[in-house]
Amino acid sequence: MQESVVEGVAALIRRRAPDLDFLEIGWFGGEPLAAFDIIKEISDVAIDCGANSRFAFLGNISTNAHLLDVSKLEYLLGTGTKIFQITLDGTQRFHDQARVTSAGKGTFLLIWKRLQMLKSHPGEFEIIVRVHLCPGNVEDVRELQRMLDTEFGEDGRFKFHYLF
């Protein structure tokens, strides 16, 4: 996000804050956590304005979870970001064919570790695991669903959405 856009968003929040009862900011597109400094800058403005104007603030983020560590999670939770959407394309075998790092390495195991980190955190938040279905991965997704149910199914914070 260009600095002029960041300044414009901050100015809009400041201008509208006195009239707001509720503000929700959604972070998405590419990998929002790659621009964590911008998330912090805009969230800090929203928190300051909310404290002065008394509006409720909620955040959500759609992320591949690569950059989601405990310190970023703690910050986001502290700002009111309570909804995390994380995407998978199947089990490691299928997912790692579709989603690789710039170095060509698969991403499934790192995402799985991040999901486990979220599960072990005592905070109040919601995790939406969004699973992409396509003609070639239906059977693989059935196996992934068994894995998700086993690992996260008893944690009410986890929800599973399937998109075709």
Backbone as a ProteinNet text record, in pm:
[ID]
protein_1_A
[PRIMARY]
MQESVVEGVAALIRRRAPDLDFLEIGWFGGEPLAAFDIIKEISDVAIDCGANSRFAFLGNISTNAHLLDVSKLEYLLGTGTKIFQITLDGTQRFHDQARVTSAGKGTFLLIWKRLQMLKSHPGEFEIIVRVHLCPGNVEDVRELQRMLDTEFGEDGRFKFHYLF
[TERTIARY]
85.7	0	90.5	66	145.3	118	218	205.9	88.3	61.7	-51.3	-183.8	-193.5	-315.3	-325.8	-215.1	-214	-258.5	-202.5	-240.4	-388	-437.9	-578.5	-671.9	-636.8	-718.7	-718.7	-601.5	-592.3	-675.5	-667.8	-744.6	-894.9	-936.1	-1077.9	-1126.7	-1048.9	-1087.7	-1099.8	-1001.2	-1005.6	-1128.2	-1158.1	-1271	-1404.7	-1418.6	-1547.3	-1566.4	-1460.5	-1465.2	-1576	-1597.3	-1700.6	-1841.5	-1864.8	-1998.7	-2013.4	-1907.5	-1910.5	-1954	-2029.7	-2059.1	-1972	-1932.2	-1860.3	-1770	-1649.7	-1556.9	-1495	-1503.6	-1436.3	-1339.4	-1218	-1116	-1076.9	-1080.4	-1039.1	-908.1	-813.1	-682.2	-677	-654.9	-653.1	-575.4	-554.4	-488.2	-339.8	-290.5	-149.1	-127.3	-31.3	-9.7	-2.9	-112.9	-115.5	-7.6	32.5	133	271.2	289.7	416	426.8	314.8	312	262.4	318.6	273.2	284.5	384.3	400.4	278.7	220.8	101.7	-19.1	-30.9	-139.5	-131.7	-10.9	6.4	-29.3	16.7	-7.7	-157.2	-229.4	-372.3	-449.7	-413.2	-481	-461.4	-341.5	-315.9	-403.1	-420.9	-509.7	-651.9	-698.1	-834.2	-854.4	-757	-767.4	-771.9	-682.6	-681.9	-814.2	-863.6	-990.5	-1106.8	-1103.4	-1208.3	-1211.2	-1094.3	-1087	-1145.4	-1120.4	-1170.2	-1317.1	-1361.7	-1498.9	-1590.5	-1532.6	-1606.6	-1681.3	-1619	-1678	-1609.2	-1681.5	-1627.1	-1543.9	-1434.1	-1344	-1325.2	-1336.1	-1313.1	-1227.4	-1131.7	-1048.5	-1057.5	-1032	-1019.8	-906.9	-848.2	-734.6	-740.1	-714.5	-702.3	-554.4	-494.9	-350.4	-312.1	-195.2	-143.4	-73.9	-62.3	-9.6	141.7	212.8	359.2	424.8	376.8	439.8	367.9	270.4	191.9	262	340.4	405.1	331	376.6	306.6	303.5	412.1	412.9	314.2	304.9	207.3	64.8	45.3	-86.4	-126.3	-36.5	-65.9	-101	-25.6	-55.7	-194.8	-221.5	-350.2	-466.1	-452.5	-558.5	-578.4	-468.5	-475.9	-546.5	-546.1	-613.2	-761.4	-802.2	-940.6	-955.5	-844.5	-850.5	-875.8	-994.3	-1038.7	-1075.7	-1068.6	-1105.2	-986.9	-942.7	-828.6	-875.4	-861.8	-894.6	-763.7	-747.1	-624.2	-663.1	-595.6	-635.9	-544.8	-608.1	-537.9	-599.1	-518.9	-565.6	-569.4	-556.5	-557.2	-450.9	-420.7	-314	-179.9	-74.7	57.7	87.6	53.9	82.9	20.5	-104.5	-172.8	-141.3	-149.2	-127.7	9.2	111.9	248.3	273.9	185.3	195.6	142.1	42.6	-23.6	35.3	84.9	129.4	273.8	358.9	501.5	554.6	666.1	734.5	806	862	937.7	1059.3	1102.8	1215.6	1169.3	1037.8	985.8	956.2	957.8	931.2	783.2	733.2	594.7	566.7	439.3	401	309.9	267.9	169	216.6	336.9	382.7	391.8	435.7	441.9	301.4	208	70	12.7	38.1	-11.9	45.5	173.6	235.5	172.8	140.8	75.4	-65	-136.4	-267.8	-254.8	-154.1	-131.6	-95.2	-17.5	16.5	-110.6	-199.6	-325.9	-409.1	-411.5	-487.3	-434.5	-304.2	-245.7	-259.1	-296.2	-310.3	-444.8	-445.6	-570.8	-666.6	-628.5	-709.2	-845.9	-930.3	-1064.3	-1059.5	-1071.1	-1069.5	-1129.6	-1150.5	-1207.7	-1109.8	-1092.9	-1009.2	-1100.3	-1099.2	-1172	-1067.6	-1069.6	-981.2	-1059.8	-1014.9	-1084	-1010.7	-1083.9	-1026.9	-1079.2	-987.3	-1024.1	-1040.3	-1156.1	-1184.7	-1177.1	-1121	-1118.1	-1133.5	-1159.9	-1184.2	-1073.3	-950.5	-840.3	-809.6	-876.5	-836.6	-948.7	-1060.7	-1175.2	-1139.9	-1079.7	-1042.7	-937.5	-845.2	-742.2	-804.2	-903.3	-969.7	-1044.8	-1095.7	-1159.4	-1057.5	-937.7	-831.2	-795.1	-786.3	-757.2	-865.3	-991.3	-1098.8	-1083	-1043.6	-1018	-905.3	-800.2	-687.7	-731.9	-808.6	-855.9	-946.8	-1037.8	-1127.4	-1049.2	-950	-869.7	-791.3	-728.2	-639	-713.3	-817.5	-879.5	-1029.9	-1090.4	-1235.4	-1299.4	-1229.7	-1287.8	-1268.3	-1195	-1171.9	-1276.5	-1372.4	-1483.7	-1443.8	-1320.3	-1274.5	-1247.4	-1233.1	-1200.9	-1327.2	-1338.7	-1447.8	-1385.5	-1454.8	-1401.6	-1497.5	-1446.5	-1527	-1465.8	-1551.1	-1505.4	-1558.8	-1468.7	-1504.8	-1472.8	-1564.2	-1542.8	-1496.1
-116.4	0	123	210.9	332.9	421.8	498.9	584.4	681.6	729.7	821.6	751.8	623.6	547.3	526.6	491.3	474	603.7	716	846.1	876.1	840.6	863.5	780.5	654.5	568.5	622.5	659.8	714.4	841.8	929.4	1053.5	1024.6	925.9	889.2	839.3	754	703.6	819	908.2	1022.5	1110.9	1133.7	1221.7	1158.7	1028.7	961.3	912.5	904.1	845	900.7	1031.3	1082	1031.4	989.8	944.6	792.8	720.9	574.5	509.6	401.1	312.4	187.8	154.9	30.6	48.7	-5.7	-4.8	-143.2	-199	-326.3	-305.2	-352.2	-345.5	-487.9	-516.7	-646.7	-633.4	-718.1	-719.1	-840.1	-816.1	-924.8	-880.4	-972.7	-941.7	-966.9	-1053	-1089	-1152.6	-1106.5	-1151.1	-1027.8	-994.1	-870.4	-862	-975.3	-969.4	-931.3	-931.6	-883.9	-732.1	-667.1	-521.9	-496.9	-568.4	-560	-418	-344.1	-206.2	-121.2	-146.6	-72.5	-115.4	-245.6	-294.3	-225.1	-218	-153	-4.7	62.5	206.6	237.6	168.6	195.1	145.2	28.9	-22.2	71.8	126.1	219.2	343.3	392.6	508.2	470	353	309.7	293.2	237.3	217.9	351.8	443.5	576.4	648.5	645.3	712	644.7	512.9	440.6	472.7	488	521.7	661.1	751.8	889.2	902.5	825.9	838.6	727.5	627.6	516.3	430	402.3	306.1	171.2	66.6	-69.1	-97	-168.3	-199.6	-350.3	-401.9	-543.6	-554.2	-644.4	-667.9	-812.4	-834.4	-969.9	-971.4	-1087.9	-1098.1	-1230.3	-1221.9	-1340.4	-1355.5	-1464.8	-1480.3	-1623.3	-1638.7	-1773.8	-1823.8	-1739.1	-1769.3	-1787.2	-1771.7	-1788.6	-1694.8	-1572.3	-1470.4	-1450.5	-1533.6	-1519.5	-1590.8	-1514.6	-1570.4	-1522.3	-1565.9	-1533.7	-1383.3	-1313.3	-1169.2	-1094.9	-1132.3	-1069	-1105.8	-1230.4	-1272.6	-1190.6	-1176.6	-1099.7	-955.2	-894.5	-757.9	-750.7	-838.8	-836.7	-856.9	-951.6	-973.3	-849.1	-783.5	-661.9	-547.3	-548.6	-442.8	-472.6	-595.2	-633.2	-717.7	-756.2	-847.1	-986.1	-1037.7	-1162.6	-1271.1	-1240.6	-1339.9	-1359.4	-1484.2	-1519.8	-1623.4	-1591	-1687.4	-1736.6	-1868.5	-1930.9	-2035.4	-2035.5	-2122.5	-2243.2	-2352.5	-2476.3	-2530.7	-2604.7	-2663.8	-2816.4	-2873	-3017.8	-3059.7	-3188.6	-3239.2	-3188.7	-3220.6	-3173.9	-3213.9	-3334.4	-3382.6	-3292.6	-3257.4	-3175.8	-3027.4	-2980.4	-2838.5	-2791.6	-2870.3	-2828.9	-2828.7	-2885.9	-2874.4	-2739.3	-2688.5	-2565	-2440.5	-2455.2	-2337.9	-2356.4	-2278.3	-2286.9	-2147.6	-2146.2	-2020.7	-1973	-1854.8	-1803.6	-1890.2	-1967.9	-2060.1	-2196.5	-2211.4	-2336.4	-2443.2	-2407.6	-2504.8	-2504.6	-2621.2	-2634.6	-2558.5	-2526.6	-2443	-2512.6	-2633.7	-2699.2	-2713.1	-2765.3	-2792.1	-2665.1	-2555.6	-2430	-2382	-2390.9	-2350.2	-2437.2	-2567.2	-2659.5	-2622.3	-2588	-2546.9	-2418.3	-2327.4	-2203	-2231.9	-2322.1	-2360.4	-2422.2	-2504.5	-2563.7	-2456.9	-2357.2	-2246.4	-2172.9	-2149.7	-2083.4	-2167.3	-2297.5	-2386.5	-2380.2	-2369.9	-2370.6	-2236.1	-2132.7	-2000	-1991	-1934.5	-1929.5	-1817.1	-1735.2	-1618	-1650.8	-1547.2	-1558.1	-1503	-1591.2	-1553.4	-1666.7	-1642.4	-1743.3	-1770.4	-1897.4	-1939	-2000.3	-1942.8	-2000.4	-2064.8	-2195.9	-2266.8	-2282.6	-2209.2	-2212.2	-2312	-2413.3	-2520.3	-2505.5	-2500.3	-2487	-2624.4	-2646.5	-2771.9	-2748.1	-2844.4	-2841.6	-2986.7	-3008.4	-3146.5	-3245.2	-3199.5	-3291.6	-3318.6	-3248.2	-3267.1	-3313.7	-3357.4	-3393.1	-3504.6	-3612.1	-3721.7	-3676.2	-3594.2	-3542.9	-3455.8	-3377.3	-3291.4	-3374.8	-3489.3	-3578	-3620.4	-3651.5	-3686.2	-3564.6	-3448.3	-3326.3	-3301.9	-3323.3	-3302.4	-3394.7	-3517.7	-3608.9	-3554.8	-3503.6	-3447	-3324.7	-3236.6	-3116.4	-3152.1	-3247.4	-3289.7	-3346.9	-3429.1	-3490.9	-3387	-3295.3	-3198.5	-3079.4	-3031.2	-2905.3	-2913.8	-3028.4	-3040.2	-3013	-3036.1	-3013.6	-2871	-2789.9	-2650.8	-2566.6	-2514.3	-2440.2	-2313.7	-2270.4	-2150.1	-2177.8	-2305.7	-2343.4	-2374.6	-2312	-2337.1	-2377.8	-2461.9	-2510.3	-2473.8	-2402	-2361.6	-2422	-2473	-2538.4	-2460	-2421.3	-2342.2	-2419.5	-2417.5	-2483.8	-2382.8
0	0	0	-90.5	-97.2	23.4	62.4	180.3	167.6	47.4	29.6	60.6	29.9	60.9	211.9	275.4	421.1	489.3	445.2	502.8	477.8	359.1	326.9	413.3	436	521.6	664.7	713.3	849	861.4	761.2	763.6	761.3	681.9	675.8	811.7	876.2	1008.3	1107.1	1105.9	1198.9	1173.3	1046.3	1011.2	1047.8	1025	1047.5	1191	1267.7	1402.3	1491.4	1497.2	1588.4	1557.7	1433.6	1394.1	1393.2	1427.2	1418	1548.1	1534.1	1645.6	1637	1513.8	1489.2	1367.8	1374.9	1261.9	1249.6	1130.6	1103.1	988.7	1008.4	904	867.3	738.2	687.2	611.6	646.2	581.1	489.1	360.2	262.5	139.5	49.8	-76.6	-68.3	-154.3	-143.6	-8.6	64.5	201.9	290.5	358.9	437	544.4	601.1	706.8	654.9	523.5	465.1	481.3	506.9	530.9	673.5	768.2	906.2	961.8	917.2	963.1	925.3	809	766.3	848.7	873.6	959.4	1094.9	1151	1281.2	1275	1171.8	1161.9	1156.1	1070.3	1056	1177.7	1230.7	1350.5	1468.5	1483.4	1593.5	1581.8	1459.3	1438.4	1477.7	1433.4	1464.9	1615.2	1682.7	1828	1900	1860.4	1922.8	1900.5	1778.4	1748	1821	1828.3	1898.4	2046.6	2105.2	2247.4	2272.5	2180.7	2196.6	2159.4	2060.3	2010.9	2059.6	2122.4	2181.1	2079.7	1966.9	1874.9	1892.6	1862.1	1870.2	1745.9	1763.7	1653.3	1645	1523.9	1497.5	1372.9	1376	1259.1	1215.7	1087.5	1036	935.1	917.3	826.3	750.9	623.4	539.1	507.1	552.6	545.7	511.4	452.4	432.3	559.4	658.5	792.5	797.6	687.9	690.6	790.2	796.9	880.5	1013.3	1042.3	1164.7	1279.9	1355.6	1474	1598.3	1713.6	1838.8	1863.7	1836.6	1864.5	1774.5	1647.5	1559.5	1602.9	1640.4	1689.1	1810.9	1906.1	2027.8	1992.7	1902.7	1862.8	1800	1704	1634.3	1731.5	1821.6	1920.3	2006.5	2041	2121	2050.5	1917.7	1841.9	1821.3	1849.8	1823.4	1698.2	1638.4	1523.6	1579.4	1551.8	1614.2	1514.2	1385.2	1284.3	1190.4	1179.1	1095.4	993.5	866	761.2	700.5	701.6	652.2	549.2	435.7	325.5	309.1	269.8	234	105.1	30.2	-95.4	-90.5	27	40.6	141.1	142.5	228.7	175.6	246.7	204.4	59.8	23.7	-111.1	-217.3	-201.8	-302.4	-284.4	-161.5	-133.2	-182.9	-156.7	-192.4	-342.5	-420.1	-565.5	-611.4	-540.1	-581.1	-514.8	-393.2	-316.2	-271.5	-331.1	-299.5	-267.3	-198.5	-169.6	-295.6	-289	-403.1	-431.8	-333.3	-352.3	-402.9	-426.1	-480.1	-376.5	-248.3	-142.3	-105.8	-67.9	-26.3	101.8	123.1	237.1	338	309.8	395.4	539.4	560.1	697.2	780.1	720.2	794.6	831.5	738.3	767.7	879.5	872.3	975.2	1111.9	1117	1243.6	1296	1205.6	1247.6	1302.2	1239.7	1291	1430.1	1450.1	1582	1684.5	1644	1732.9	1774.6	1677.9	1709.7	1805.8	1784.3	1872.3	2015.6	2030.7	2164.9	2235.5	2164	2224.2	2297.3	2417.3	2494.9	2454.6	2359.1	2324.7	2268.1	2267.8	2210.4	2068.9	1971.1	1830.9	1750.5	1622.8	1533.7	1420.1	1388.8	1277.4	1172.4	1054.7	942.6	852.2	845.9	753.5	623.6	523.1	392.8	303.7	261.1	179.7	37.3	-56.3	-197.8	-259.7	-317.3	-388	-537.8	-607	-752.6	-799.9	-926.5	-971.8	-933.8	-923.9	-895.7	-750.2	-657.2	-517.3	-424.5	-477.3	-392.9	-294.5	-342	-250.6	-151.1	-196.4	-107.6	2.2	-32.9	65.4	168.3	128.3	227.1	333.8	291	386.5	471.6	409.6	484.8	590.2	555.6	652.3	773.2	749.1	862.1	949.4	885.2	960.5	1041.8	978.4	1046.7	1163.6	1141.6	1249.5	1366.8	1337.1	1441.7	1521.3	1451.5	1516.9	1578.3	1510.2	1551.1	1575.9	1548.7	1551.8	1685.9	1794.9	1927.2	1977	1901.9	1938.7	1865.6	1939.6	1881.5	1808.3	1825	1754.1	1606.5	1570.9	1432.8	1354.7	1238.9	1144.6	1012.1	937.4	809.8	698.7	599.3	483.5	358.1	272.6	150	30.2	-56.6	-174.3	-300.9	-395.2	-523.4	-625.5
[MASK]
++++++++++++++++++++++++++++++++++++++++++++++++++++++++++++++++++++++++++++++++++++++++++++++++++++++++++++++++++++++++++++++++++++++++++++++++++++++++++++++++++++

